[in-house]
PDB file of C-alpha atoms in Angstrom:
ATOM      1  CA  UNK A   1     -47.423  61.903 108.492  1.00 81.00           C
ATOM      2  CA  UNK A   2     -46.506  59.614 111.305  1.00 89.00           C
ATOM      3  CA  UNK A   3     -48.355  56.421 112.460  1.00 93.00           C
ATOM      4  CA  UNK A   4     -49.193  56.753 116.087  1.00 95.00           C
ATOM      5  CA  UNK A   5     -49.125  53.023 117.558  1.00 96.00           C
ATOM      6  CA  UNK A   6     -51.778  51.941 120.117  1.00 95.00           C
ATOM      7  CA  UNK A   7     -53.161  48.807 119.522  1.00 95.00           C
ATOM      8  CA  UNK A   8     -51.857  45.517 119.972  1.00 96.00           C
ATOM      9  CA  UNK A   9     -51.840  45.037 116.216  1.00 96.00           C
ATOM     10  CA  UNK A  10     -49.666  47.701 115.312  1.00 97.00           C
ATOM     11  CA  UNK A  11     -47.021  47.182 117.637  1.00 97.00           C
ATOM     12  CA  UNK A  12     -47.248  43.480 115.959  1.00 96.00           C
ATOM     13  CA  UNK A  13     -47.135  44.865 112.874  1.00 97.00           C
ATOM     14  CA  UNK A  14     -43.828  46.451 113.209  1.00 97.00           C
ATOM     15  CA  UNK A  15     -42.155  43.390 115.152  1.00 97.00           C
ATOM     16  CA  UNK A  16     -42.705  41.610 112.028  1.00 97.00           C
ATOM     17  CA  UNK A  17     -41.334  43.881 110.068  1.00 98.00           C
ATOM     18  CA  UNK A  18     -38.125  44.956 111.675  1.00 98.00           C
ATOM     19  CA  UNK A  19     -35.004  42.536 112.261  1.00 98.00           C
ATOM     20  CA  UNK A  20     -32.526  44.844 113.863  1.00 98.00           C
ATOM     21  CA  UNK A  21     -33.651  47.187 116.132  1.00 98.00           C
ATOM     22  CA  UNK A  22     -31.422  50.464 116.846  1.00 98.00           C
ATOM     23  CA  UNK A  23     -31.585  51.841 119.960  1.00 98.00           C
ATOM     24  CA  UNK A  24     -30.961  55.324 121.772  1.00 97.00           C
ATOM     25  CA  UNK A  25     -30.640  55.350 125.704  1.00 95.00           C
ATOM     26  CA  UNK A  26     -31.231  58.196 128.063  1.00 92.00           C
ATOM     27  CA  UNK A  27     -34.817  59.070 127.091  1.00 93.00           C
ATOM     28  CA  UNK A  28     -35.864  55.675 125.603  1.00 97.00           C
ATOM     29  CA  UNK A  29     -34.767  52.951 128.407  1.00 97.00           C
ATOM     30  CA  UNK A  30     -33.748  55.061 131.030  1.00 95.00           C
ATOM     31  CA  UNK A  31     -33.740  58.977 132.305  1.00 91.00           C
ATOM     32  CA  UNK A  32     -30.562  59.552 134.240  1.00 85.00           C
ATOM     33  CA  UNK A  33     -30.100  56.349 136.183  1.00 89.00           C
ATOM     34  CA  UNK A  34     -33.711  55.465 136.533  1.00 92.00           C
ATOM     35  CA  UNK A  35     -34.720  52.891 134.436  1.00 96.00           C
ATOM     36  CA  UNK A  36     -38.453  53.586 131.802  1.00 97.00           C
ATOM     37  CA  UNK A  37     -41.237  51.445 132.619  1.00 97.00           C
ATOM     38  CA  UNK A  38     -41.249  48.151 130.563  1.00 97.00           C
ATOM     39  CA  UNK A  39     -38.134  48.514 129.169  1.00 98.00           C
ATOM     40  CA  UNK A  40     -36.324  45.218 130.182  1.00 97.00           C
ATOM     41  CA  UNK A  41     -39.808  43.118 129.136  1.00 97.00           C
ATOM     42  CA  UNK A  42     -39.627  44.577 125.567  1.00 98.00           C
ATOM     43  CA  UNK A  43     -36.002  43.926 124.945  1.00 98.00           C
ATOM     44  CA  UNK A  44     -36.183  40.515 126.150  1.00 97.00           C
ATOM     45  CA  UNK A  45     -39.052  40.100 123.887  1.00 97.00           C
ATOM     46  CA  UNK A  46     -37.166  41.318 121.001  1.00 98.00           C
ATOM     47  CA  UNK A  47     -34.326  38.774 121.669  1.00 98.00           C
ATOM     48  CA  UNK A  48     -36.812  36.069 122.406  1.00 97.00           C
ATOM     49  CA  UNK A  49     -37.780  36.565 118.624  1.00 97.00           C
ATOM     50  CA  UNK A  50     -34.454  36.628 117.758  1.00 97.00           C
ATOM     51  CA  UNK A  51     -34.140  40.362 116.328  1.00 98.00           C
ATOM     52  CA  UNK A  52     -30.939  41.756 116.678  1.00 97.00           C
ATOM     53  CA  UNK A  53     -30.198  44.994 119.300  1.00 98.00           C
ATOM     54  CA  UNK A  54     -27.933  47.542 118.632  1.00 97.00           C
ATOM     55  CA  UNK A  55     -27.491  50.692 121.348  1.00 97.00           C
ATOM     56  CA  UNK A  56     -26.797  53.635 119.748  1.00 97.00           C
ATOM     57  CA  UNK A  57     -25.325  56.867 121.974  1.00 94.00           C
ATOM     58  CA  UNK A  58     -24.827  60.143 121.617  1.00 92.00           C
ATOM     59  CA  UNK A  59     -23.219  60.175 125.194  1.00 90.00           C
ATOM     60  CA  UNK A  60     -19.449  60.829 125.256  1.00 92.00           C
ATOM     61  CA  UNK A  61     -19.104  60.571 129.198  1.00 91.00           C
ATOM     62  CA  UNK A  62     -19.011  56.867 129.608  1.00 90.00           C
ATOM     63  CA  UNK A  63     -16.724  54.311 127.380  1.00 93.00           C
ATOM     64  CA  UNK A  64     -18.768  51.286 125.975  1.00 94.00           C
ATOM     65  CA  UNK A  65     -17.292  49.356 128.873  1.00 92.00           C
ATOM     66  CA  UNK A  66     -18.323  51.739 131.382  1.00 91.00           C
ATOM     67  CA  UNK A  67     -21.728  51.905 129.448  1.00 92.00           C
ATOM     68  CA  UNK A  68     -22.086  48.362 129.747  1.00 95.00           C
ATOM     69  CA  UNK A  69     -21.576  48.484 133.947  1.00 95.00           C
ATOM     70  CA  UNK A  70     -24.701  50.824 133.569  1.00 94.00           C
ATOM     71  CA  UNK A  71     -26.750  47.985 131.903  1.00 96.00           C
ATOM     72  CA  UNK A  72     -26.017  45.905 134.298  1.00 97.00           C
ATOM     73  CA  UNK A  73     -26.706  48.180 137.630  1.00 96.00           C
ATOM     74  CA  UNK A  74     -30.052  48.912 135.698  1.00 96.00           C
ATOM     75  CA  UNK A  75     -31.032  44.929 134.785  1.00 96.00           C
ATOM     76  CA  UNK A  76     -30.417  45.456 130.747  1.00 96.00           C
ATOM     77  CA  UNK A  77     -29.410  42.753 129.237  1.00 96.00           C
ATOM     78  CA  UNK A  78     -26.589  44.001 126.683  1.00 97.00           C
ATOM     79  CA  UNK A  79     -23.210  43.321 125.507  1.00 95.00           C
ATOM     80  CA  UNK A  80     -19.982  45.519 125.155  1.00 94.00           C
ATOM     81  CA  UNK A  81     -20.345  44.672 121.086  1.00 93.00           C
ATOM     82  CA  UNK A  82     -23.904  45.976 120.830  1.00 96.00           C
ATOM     83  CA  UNK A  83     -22.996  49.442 122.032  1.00 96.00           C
ATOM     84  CA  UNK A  84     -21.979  51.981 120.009  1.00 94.00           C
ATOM     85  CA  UNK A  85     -21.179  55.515 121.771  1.00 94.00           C
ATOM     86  CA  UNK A  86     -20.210  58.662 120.341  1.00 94.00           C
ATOM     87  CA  UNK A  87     -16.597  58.568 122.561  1.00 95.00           C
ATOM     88  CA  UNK A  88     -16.283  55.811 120.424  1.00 94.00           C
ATOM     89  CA  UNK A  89     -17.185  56.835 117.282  1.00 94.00           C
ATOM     90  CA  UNK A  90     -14.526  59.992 117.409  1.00 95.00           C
ATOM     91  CA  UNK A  91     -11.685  57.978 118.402  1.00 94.00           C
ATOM     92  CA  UNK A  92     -12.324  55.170 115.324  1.00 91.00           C
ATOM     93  CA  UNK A  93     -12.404  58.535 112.974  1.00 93.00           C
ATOM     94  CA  UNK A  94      -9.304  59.848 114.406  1.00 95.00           C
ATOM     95  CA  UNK A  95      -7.512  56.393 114.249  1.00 91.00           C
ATOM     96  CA  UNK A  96      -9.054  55.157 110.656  1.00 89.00           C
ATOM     97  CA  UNK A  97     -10.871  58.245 108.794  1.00 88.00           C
ATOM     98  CA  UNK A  98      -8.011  60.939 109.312  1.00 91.00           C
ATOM     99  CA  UNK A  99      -5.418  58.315 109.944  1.00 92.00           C
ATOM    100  CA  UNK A 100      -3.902  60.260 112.896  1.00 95.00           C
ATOM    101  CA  UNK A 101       0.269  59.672 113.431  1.00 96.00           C
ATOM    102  CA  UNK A 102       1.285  58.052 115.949  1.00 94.00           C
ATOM    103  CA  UNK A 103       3.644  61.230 116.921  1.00 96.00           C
ATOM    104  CA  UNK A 104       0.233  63.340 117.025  1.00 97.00           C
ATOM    105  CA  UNK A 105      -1.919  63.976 120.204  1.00 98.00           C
ATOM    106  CA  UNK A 106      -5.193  65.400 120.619  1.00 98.00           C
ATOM    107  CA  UNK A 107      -6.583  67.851 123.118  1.00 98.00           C
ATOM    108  CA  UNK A 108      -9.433  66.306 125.137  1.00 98.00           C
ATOM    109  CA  UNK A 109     -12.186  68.364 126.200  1.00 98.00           C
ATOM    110  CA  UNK A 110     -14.518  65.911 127.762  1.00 97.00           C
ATOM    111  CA  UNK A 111     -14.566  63.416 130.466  1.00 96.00           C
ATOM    112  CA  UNK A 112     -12.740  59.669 131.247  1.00 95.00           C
ATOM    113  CA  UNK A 113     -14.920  57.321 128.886  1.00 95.00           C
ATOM    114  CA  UNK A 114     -13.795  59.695 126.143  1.00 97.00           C
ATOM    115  CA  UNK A 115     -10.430  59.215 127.142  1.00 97.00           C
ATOM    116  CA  UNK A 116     -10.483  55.557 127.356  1.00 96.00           C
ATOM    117  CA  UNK A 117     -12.004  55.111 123.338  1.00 96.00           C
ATOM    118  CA  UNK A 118      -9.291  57.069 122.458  1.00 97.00           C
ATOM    119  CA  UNK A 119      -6.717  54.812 124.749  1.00 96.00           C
ATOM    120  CA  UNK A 120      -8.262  51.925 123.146  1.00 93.00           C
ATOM    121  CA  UNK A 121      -7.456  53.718 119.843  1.00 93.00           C
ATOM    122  CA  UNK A 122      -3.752  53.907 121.183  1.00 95.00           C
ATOM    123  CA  UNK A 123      -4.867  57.887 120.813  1.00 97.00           C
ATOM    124  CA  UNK A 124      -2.504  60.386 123.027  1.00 98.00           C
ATOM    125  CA  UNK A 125      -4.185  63.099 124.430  1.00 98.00           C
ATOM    126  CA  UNK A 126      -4.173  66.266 126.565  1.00 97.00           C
ATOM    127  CA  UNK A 127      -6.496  67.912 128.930  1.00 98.00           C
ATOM    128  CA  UNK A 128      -9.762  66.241 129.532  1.00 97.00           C
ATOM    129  CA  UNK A 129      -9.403  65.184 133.223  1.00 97.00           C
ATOM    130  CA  UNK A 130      -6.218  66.342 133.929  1.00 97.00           C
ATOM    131  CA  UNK A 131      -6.074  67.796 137.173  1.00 96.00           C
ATOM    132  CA  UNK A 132      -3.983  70.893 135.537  1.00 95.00           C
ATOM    133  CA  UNK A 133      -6.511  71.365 133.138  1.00 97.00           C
ATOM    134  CA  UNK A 134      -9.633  71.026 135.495  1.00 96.00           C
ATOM    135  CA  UNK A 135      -8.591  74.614 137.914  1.00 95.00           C
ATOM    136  CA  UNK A 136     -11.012  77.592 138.528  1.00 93.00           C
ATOM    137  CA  UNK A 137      -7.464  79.350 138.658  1.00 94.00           C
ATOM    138  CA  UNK A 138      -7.279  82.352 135.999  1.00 95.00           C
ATOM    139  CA  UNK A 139      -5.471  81.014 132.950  1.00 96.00           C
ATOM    140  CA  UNK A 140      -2.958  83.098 131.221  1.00 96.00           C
ATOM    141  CA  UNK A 141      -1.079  83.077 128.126  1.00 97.00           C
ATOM    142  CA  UNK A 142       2.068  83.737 129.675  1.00 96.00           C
ATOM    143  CA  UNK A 143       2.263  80.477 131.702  1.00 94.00           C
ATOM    144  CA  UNK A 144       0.643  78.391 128.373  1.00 96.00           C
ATOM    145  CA  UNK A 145       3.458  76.334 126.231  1.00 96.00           C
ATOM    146  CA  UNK A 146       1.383  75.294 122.842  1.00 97.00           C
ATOM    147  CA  UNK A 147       2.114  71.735 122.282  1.00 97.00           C
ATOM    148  CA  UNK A 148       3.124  71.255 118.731  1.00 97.00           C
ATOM    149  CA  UNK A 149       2.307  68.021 118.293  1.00 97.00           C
ATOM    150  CA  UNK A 150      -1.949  68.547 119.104  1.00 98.00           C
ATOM    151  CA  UNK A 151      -3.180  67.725 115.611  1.00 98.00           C
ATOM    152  CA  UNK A 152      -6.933  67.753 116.970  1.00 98.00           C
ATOM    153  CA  UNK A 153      -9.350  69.418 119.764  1.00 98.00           C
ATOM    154  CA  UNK A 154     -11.845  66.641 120.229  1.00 98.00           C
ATOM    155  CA  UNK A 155     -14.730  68.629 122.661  1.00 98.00           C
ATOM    156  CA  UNK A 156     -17.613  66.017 124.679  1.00 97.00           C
ATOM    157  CA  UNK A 157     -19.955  66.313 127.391  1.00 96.00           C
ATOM    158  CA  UNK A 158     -17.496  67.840 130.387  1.00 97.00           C
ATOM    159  CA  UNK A 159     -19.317  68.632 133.467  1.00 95.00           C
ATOM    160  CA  UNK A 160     -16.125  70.120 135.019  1.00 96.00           C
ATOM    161  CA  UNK A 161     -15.708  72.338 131.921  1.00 97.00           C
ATOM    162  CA  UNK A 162     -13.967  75.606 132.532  1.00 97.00           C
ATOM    163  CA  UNK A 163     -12.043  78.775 131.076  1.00 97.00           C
ATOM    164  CA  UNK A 164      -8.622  77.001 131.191  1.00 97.00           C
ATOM    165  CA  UNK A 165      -9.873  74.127 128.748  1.00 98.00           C
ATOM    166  CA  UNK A 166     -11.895  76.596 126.635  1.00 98.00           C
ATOM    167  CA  UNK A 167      -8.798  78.643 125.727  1.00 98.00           C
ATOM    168  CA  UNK A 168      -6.462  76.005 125.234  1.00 98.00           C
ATOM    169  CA  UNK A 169      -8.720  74.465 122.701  1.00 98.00           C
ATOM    170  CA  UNK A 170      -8.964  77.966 121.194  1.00 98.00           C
ATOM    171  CA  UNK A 171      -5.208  78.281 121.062  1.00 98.00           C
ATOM    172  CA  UNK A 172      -4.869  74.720 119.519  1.00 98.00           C
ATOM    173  CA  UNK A 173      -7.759  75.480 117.066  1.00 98.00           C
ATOM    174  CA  UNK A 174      -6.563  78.908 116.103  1.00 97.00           C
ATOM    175  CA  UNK A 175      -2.485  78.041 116.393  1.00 97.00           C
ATOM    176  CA  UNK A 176      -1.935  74.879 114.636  1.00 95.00           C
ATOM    177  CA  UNK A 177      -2.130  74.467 111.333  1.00 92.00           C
ATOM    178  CA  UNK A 178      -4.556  72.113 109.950  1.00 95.00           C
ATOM    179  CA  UNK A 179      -5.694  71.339 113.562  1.00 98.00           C
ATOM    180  CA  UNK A 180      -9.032  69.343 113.276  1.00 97.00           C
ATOM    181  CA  UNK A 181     -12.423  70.056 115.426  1.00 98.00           C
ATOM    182  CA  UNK A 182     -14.100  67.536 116.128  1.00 97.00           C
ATOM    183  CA  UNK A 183     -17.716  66.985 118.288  1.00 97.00           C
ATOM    184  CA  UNK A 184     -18.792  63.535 120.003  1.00 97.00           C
ATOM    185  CA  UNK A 185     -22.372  65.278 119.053  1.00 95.00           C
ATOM    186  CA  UNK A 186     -23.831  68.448 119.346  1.00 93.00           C
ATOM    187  CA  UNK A 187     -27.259  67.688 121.709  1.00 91.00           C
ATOM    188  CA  UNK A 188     -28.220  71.088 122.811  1.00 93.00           C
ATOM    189  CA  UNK A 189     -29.032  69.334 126.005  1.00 90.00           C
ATOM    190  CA  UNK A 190     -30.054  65.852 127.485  1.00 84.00           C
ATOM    191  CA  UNK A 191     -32.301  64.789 129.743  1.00 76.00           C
ATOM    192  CA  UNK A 192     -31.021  64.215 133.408  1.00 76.00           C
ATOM    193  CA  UNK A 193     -33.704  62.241 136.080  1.00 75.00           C
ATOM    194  CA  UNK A 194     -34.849  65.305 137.209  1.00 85.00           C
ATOM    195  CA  UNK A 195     -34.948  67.319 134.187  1.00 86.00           C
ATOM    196  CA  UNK A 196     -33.361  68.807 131.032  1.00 88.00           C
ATOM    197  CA  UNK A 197     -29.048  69.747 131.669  1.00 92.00           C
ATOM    198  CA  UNK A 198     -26.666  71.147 128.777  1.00 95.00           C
ATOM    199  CA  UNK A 199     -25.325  68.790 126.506  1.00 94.00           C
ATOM    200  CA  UNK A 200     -22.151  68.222 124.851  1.00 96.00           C
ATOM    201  CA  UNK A 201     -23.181  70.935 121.816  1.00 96.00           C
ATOM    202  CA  UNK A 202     -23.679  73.592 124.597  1.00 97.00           C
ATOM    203  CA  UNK A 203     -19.851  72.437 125.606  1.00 96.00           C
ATOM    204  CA  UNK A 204     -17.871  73.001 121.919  1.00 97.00           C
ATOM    205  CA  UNK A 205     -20.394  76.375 121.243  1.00 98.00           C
ATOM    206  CA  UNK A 206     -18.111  78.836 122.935  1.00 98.00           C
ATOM    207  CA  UNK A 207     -15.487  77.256 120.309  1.00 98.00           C
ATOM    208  CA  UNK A 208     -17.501  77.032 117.235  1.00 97.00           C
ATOM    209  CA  UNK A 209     -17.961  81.050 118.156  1.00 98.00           C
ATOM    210  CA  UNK A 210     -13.972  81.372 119.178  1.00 98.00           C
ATOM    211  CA  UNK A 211     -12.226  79.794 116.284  1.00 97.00           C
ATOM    212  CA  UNK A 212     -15.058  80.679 113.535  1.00 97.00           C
ATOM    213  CA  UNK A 213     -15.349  77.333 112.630  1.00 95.00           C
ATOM    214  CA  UNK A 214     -18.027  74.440 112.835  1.00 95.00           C
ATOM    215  CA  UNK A 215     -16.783  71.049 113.873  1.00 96.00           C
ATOM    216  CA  UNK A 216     -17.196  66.978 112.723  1.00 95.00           C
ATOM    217  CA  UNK A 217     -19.991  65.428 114.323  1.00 95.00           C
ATOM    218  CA  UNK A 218     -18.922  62.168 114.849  1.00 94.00           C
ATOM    219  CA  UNK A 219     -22.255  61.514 117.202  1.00 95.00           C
ATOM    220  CA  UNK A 220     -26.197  61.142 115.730  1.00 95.00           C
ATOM    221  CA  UNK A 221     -27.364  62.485 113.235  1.00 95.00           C
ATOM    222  CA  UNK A 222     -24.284  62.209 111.592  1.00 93.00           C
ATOM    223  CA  UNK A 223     -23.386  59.036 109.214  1.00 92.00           C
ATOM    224  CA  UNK A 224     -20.401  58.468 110.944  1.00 90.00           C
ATOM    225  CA  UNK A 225     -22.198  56.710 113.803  1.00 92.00           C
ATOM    226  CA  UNK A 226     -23.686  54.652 111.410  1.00 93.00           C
ATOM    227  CA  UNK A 227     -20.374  53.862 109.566  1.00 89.00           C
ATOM    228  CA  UNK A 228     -19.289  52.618 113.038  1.00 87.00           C
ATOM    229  CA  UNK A 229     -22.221  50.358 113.054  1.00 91.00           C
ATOM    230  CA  UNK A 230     -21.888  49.389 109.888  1.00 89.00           C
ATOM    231  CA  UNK A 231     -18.441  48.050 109.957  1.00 83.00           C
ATOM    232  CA  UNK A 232     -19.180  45.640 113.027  1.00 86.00           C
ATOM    233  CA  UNK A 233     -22.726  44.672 112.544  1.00 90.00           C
ATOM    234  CA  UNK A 234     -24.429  43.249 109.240  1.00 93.00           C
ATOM    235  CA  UNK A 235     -27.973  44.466 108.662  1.00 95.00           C
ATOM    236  CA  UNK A 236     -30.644  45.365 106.521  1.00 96.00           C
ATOM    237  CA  UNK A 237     -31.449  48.965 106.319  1.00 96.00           C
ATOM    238  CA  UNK A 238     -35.147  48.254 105.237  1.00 97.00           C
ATOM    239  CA  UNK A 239     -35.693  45.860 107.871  1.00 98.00           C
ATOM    240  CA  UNK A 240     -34.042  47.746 110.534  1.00 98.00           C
ATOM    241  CA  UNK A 241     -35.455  50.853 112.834  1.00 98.00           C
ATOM    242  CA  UNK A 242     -33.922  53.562 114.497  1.00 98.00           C
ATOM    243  CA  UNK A 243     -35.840  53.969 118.160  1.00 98.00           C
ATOM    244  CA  UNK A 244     -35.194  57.511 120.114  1.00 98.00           C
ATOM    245  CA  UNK A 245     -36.757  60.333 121.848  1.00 96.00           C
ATOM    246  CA  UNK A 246     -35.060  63.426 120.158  1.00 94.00           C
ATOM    247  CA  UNK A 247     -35.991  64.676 116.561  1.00 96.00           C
ATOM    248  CA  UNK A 248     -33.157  66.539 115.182  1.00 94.00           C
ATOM    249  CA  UNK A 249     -30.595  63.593 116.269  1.00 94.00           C
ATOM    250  CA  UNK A 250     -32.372  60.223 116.851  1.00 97.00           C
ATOM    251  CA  UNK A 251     -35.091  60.222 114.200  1.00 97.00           C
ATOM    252  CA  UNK A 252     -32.903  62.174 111.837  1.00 97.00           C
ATOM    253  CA  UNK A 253     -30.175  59.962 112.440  1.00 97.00           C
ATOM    254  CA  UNK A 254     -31.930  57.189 110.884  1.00 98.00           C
ATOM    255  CA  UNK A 255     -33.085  59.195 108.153  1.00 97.00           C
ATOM    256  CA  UNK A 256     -30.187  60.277 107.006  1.00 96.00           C
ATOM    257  CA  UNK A 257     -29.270  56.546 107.214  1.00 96.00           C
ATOM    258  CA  UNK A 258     -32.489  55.275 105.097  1.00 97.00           C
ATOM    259  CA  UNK A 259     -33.825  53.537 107.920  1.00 98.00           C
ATOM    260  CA  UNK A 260     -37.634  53.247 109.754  1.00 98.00           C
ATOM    261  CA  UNK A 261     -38.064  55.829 112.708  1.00 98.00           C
ATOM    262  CA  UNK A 262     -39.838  55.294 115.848  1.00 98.00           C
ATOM    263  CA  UNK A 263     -40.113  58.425 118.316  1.00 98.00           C
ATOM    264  CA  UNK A 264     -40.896  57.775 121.687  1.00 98.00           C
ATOM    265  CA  UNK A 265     -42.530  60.127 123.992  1.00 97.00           C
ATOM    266  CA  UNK A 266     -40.567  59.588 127.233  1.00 96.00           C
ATOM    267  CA  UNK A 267     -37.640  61.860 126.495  1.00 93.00           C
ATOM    268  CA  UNK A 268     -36.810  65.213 124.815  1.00 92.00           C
ATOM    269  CA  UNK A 269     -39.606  65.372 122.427  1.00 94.00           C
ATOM    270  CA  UNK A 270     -43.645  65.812 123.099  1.00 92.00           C
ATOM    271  CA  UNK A 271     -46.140  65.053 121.350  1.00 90.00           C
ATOM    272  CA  UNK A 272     -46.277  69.318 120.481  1.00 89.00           C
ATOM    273  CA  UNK A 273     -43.457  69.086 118.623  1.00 92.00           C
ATOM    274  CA  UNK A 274     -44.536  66.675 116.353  1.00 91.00           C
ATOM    275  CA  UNK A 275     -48.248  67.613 116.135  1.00 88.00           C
ATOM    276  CA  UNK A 276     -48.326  71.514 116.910  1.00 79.00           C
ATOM    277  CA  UNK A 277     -48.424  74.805 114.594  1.00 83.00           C
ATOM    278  CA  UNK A 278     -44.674  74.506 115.424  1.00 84.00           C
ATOM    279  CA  UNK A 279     -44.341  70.826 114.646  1.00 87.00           C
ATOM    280  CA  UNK A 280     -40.532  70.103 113.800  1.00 90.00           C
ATOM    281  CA  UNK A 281     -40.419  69.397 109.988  1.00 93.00           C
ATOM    282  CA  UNK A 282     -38.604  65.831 110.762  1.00 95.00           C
ATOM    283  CA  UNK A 283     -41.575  63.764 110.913  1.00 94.00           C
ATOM    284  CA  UNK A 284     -40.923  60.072 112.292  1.00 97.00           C
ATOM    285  CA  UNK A 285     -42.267  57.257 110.671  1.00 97.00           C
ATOM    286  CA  UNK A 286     -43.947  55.798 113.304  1.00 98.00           C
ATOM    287  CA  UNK A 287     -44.711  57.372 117.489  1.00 97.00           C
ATOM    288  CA  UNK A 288     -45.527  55.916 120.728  1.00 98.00           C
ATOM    289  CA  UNK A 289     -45.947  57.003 124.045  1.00 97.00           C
ATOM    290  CA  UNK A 290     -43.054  54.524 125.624  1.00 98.00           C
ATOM    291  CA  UNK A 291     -41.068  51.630 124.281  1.00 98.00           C
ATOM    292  CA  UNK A 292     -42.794  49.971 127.520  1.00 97.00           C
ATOM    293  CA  UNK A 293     -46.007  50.137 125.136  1.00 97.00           C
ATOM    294  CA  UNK A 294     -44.651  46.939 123.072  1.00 97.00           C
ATOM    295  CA  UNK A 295     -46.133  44.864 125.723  1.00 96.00           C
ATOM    296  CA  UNK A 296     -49.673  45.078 124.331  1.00 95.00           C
ATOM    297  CA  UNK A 297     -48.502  42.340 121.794  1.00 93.00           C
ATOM    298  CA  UNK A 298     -48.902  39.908 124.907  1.00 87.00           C
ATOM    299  CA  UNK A 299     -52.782  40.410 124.929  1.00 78.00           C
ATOM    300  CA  UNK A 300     -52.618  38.710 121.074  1.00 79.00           C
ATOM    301  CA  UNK A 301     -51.868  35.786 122.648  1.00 69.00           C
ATOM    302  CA  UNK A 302     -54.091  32.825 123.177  1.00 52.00           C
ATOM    303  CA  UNK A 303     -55.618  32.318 126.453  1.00 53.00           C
TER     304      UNK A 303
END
């Protein structure tokens, strides 16, 4: 059963206890490009007592470079090396978990930060934001060369996707042998400033159905993302906690990763989910209303 934080001693409690504090974004600091309440006090307090901050995305649109321009345009302090995206984490398994040849390429559905991890990776690619590729023109097989050397469809979040993408992923998937499928993450949706849009799983579902096949989730809940993390950051796991809004990616991301979960109420999940006679059966250890809510610790101290 999950501890639901609301005095100043509890929120105490668990700044004592944690060292490295995992973050998710949209739904915890910010929702679309408006920033949560509080958010920029708390995360200054954490570094203030010298815990260490990790960001931890599931969004595939933006490279950690470009995610790092958001920080700043928002007032968040945070640096390139304390992000971790899932663009990110699908180019470091192409380049160092499957070992991709040089002479291979991969077909990009998704948009430009997804393109510049794999750049980074010194990945080739197809597709993504190709102008070709992004065409409400009908797309035939008759005017479609298969590219041999596409060794892997890597599908993100693409708001310009479209039937010509879709079917040259199929073909790829469903053409080349041993042609790997791989997700950034598989979010059902995420939540925009205005409200809930589709997310990158609703993108690569038309494929899973297509080609018959489910792909690697490189994104949350998936260890992968923490492998990433792992390999740049050292940490405790039982002194570290895993901060997000969504159940079935956040929380059970750091589940699956034996860490300390803290949902917060400002994003995907209500308090319904968690408390309801349909209450998701991924309990968190620990819930609050908004990260913002950290700043009670201030009335502990002396006058």
């Amino acid at each position: 059963m999950s501890v639901h934080l609301s005095t100043p001693e509890d929120y105490k409690t668990l700044l004592d206890k944690f060292d490295t504090w995992l973050f998710d974004c949209d739904g915890v600091l910010w929702r679309g490009d408006e920033l949560i309440d509080g958010v920029v006090e708390v995360l200054h307090m954490l570094r203030c007592l010298k815990k260490q901050v990790v960001f931890v995305t599931n969004n595939a649109t933006k490279s950690r470079k470009s995610y790092k321009t958001k920080f700043d345009q928002l007032g968040v302090e945070a640096h390139v090396d304390e992000i971790f995206g899932s663009a990110y984490a699908s180019a470091v398994y192409l380049s160092s978990v499957i070992k991709l040849p040089k002479t291979k390429k991969v077909y990009v559905i998704g948009m430009g930060g997804l393109e510049e991890e794999l750049r980074d990776e010194g990945i080739s690619y197809l597709g993504g934001t190709d102008p070709a590729d992004n065409t409400l023109e009908t797309f035939s097989l008759a005017n479609f060369t298969l590219d041999p050397d596409v060794a892997a469809v890597v599908c993100g979040l693409d708001t310009q996707i479209n039937y010509t993408k879709l079917s040259k992923a199929f073909q790829y998937l469903t053409r080349n042998p041993g042609c790997h499928f791989i997700a950034t993450n598989e979010d059902s949706t995420y939540p925009g400033a205005d409200g809930l849009l589709p997310g990158a799983g609703s993108i690569s579902a038309p494929l899973r159905y297509a080609a018959g096949r489910a792909p690697i989730c490189t994104g949350k809940p998936s260890n992968t993302m923490l492998d990433c993390v792992k390999a740049k950051i050292n940490f405790d796991t039982e002194r570290t906690i895993m901060i997000g809004d969504r159940l079935n990616t956040d929380i059970l991301f750091g589940q699956n990763g034996g860490l300390s979960t803290l949902l917060v109420l400002t994003g995907i999940t209500e308090e319904a989910d968690i408390t309801g006679p349909y209450a998701s059966p991924i309990v968190p250890d620990f819930v609050t209303q908004a990260l913002g809510d950290f700043r009670a610790v201030d009335k502990l101290k002396a006058p």
